[in-house]
């Protein structure tokens, strides 16, 4: 499953520095606008202590994490929806992502130019969010005109699409994102192919310094993180063994980046199930609400097609038992059928006839 998070924001807010820290893949991070023209892409492992705990039991030859793709998209500016600052090109890159991570600057540094010459997190967030809304509005208005013409023939499907697009246009015209528009399942299916920017899940990173940021998170959306991106970049540059020690010295259980990656994963509505054995211990990604056969299909389509049943055990019970054999002896492995909904943390063994 290829999943991508687009890192967006105004120029010089720390997007590329955050990307470098997350992916440990060095890209240019200069202190002037538009140094990043083409998006940089990096695939990162989703940290998961459960995977390592299972591997301790199974002692596999390989350990394989789930992954997320992060895309570093160049800085947007006011007027991006009308092409300002190469805005149309950058907006098209965002449209291809599954979710958005918006970085907002909340640190003072006279050596790093702010595009608006002042530190204003609330105003910066409003600028970016409105540019995304305006870009969607332009797209929705164009589609409405097309459907309006087609609906004159009396076709019920075209009329429904026209009315829905009118509804979307009215919502966006109020400055509201598509994700906050109430739609039924049929309407969601019609809207989905448009890849509206504001329909995508979004999280915010407040890039702070050593000085406590004055922004009140209570006034910000729920998916907001305060993150000292410069510090996280320094931690990421250390050898892996030293990173854990440094994080502990800072009085933390894990790095802010790990929390961010985990939250990005959850933002996409994903859960993790595991398979484990002597060959490999592996984490797999499925959408929340997936059935056992759908989860089996992530491993191989033949397993989904030939699905017979699944043996399931919670990862904690597996660890407590000490091995699959002992878990089986204790009757901890449950047999589940085609209707079973996979839960986060399930350790699965899929039986099939293919």
Coordinates of C-alpha atoms in Angstrom, one line a residue, residues 44-67 240 272-284:
X44 CA 10.3 6.0 6.1
X45 CA 9.7 3.2 8.5
X46 CA 6.8 3.5 10.9
X47 CA 8.4 2.9 14.4
X48 CA 6.6 0.2 16.3
X49 CA 7.8 -1.3 19.6
X50 CA 5.4 -4.2 19.2
X51 CA 7.2 -5.4 16.1
X52 CA 10.5 -5.6 18.0
X53 CA 8.8 -7.4 20.9
X54 CA 7.4 -10.0 18.6
X55 CA 10.8 -10.4 16.9
X56 CA 12.4 -11.1 20.3
X57 CA 10.1 -14.1 20.6
X58 CA 10.3 -15.4 17.0
X59 CA 14.0 -14.6 16.4
X60 CA 13.3 -14.1 12.6
X61 CA 15.9 -13.7 9.9
X62 CA 14.2 -10.4 8.9
X63 CA 12.2 -7.6 10.6
X64 CA 10.0 -5.5 8.3
X65 CA 8.2 -2.3 9.3
X66 CA 5.3 -0.7 7.6
X67 CA 6.3 2.5 5.7
X240 CA 21.1 5.2 16.0
X272 CA -1.3 -2.5 11.9
X273 CA -1.5 -6.3 12.0
X274 CA 1.5 -8.6 12.3
X275 CA 2.8 -11.9 10.9
X276 CA 5.7 -13.6 12.7
X277 CA 7.8 -16.7 12.3
X278 CA 11.4 -17.8 12.0
X279 CA 11.8 -16.3 8.5
X280 CA 10.4 -12.8 9.2
X281 CA 8.4 -10.7 11.6
X282 CA 6.5 -8.2 9.7
X283 CA 4.0 -5.3 10.2
X284 CA 1.3 -4.9 7.6

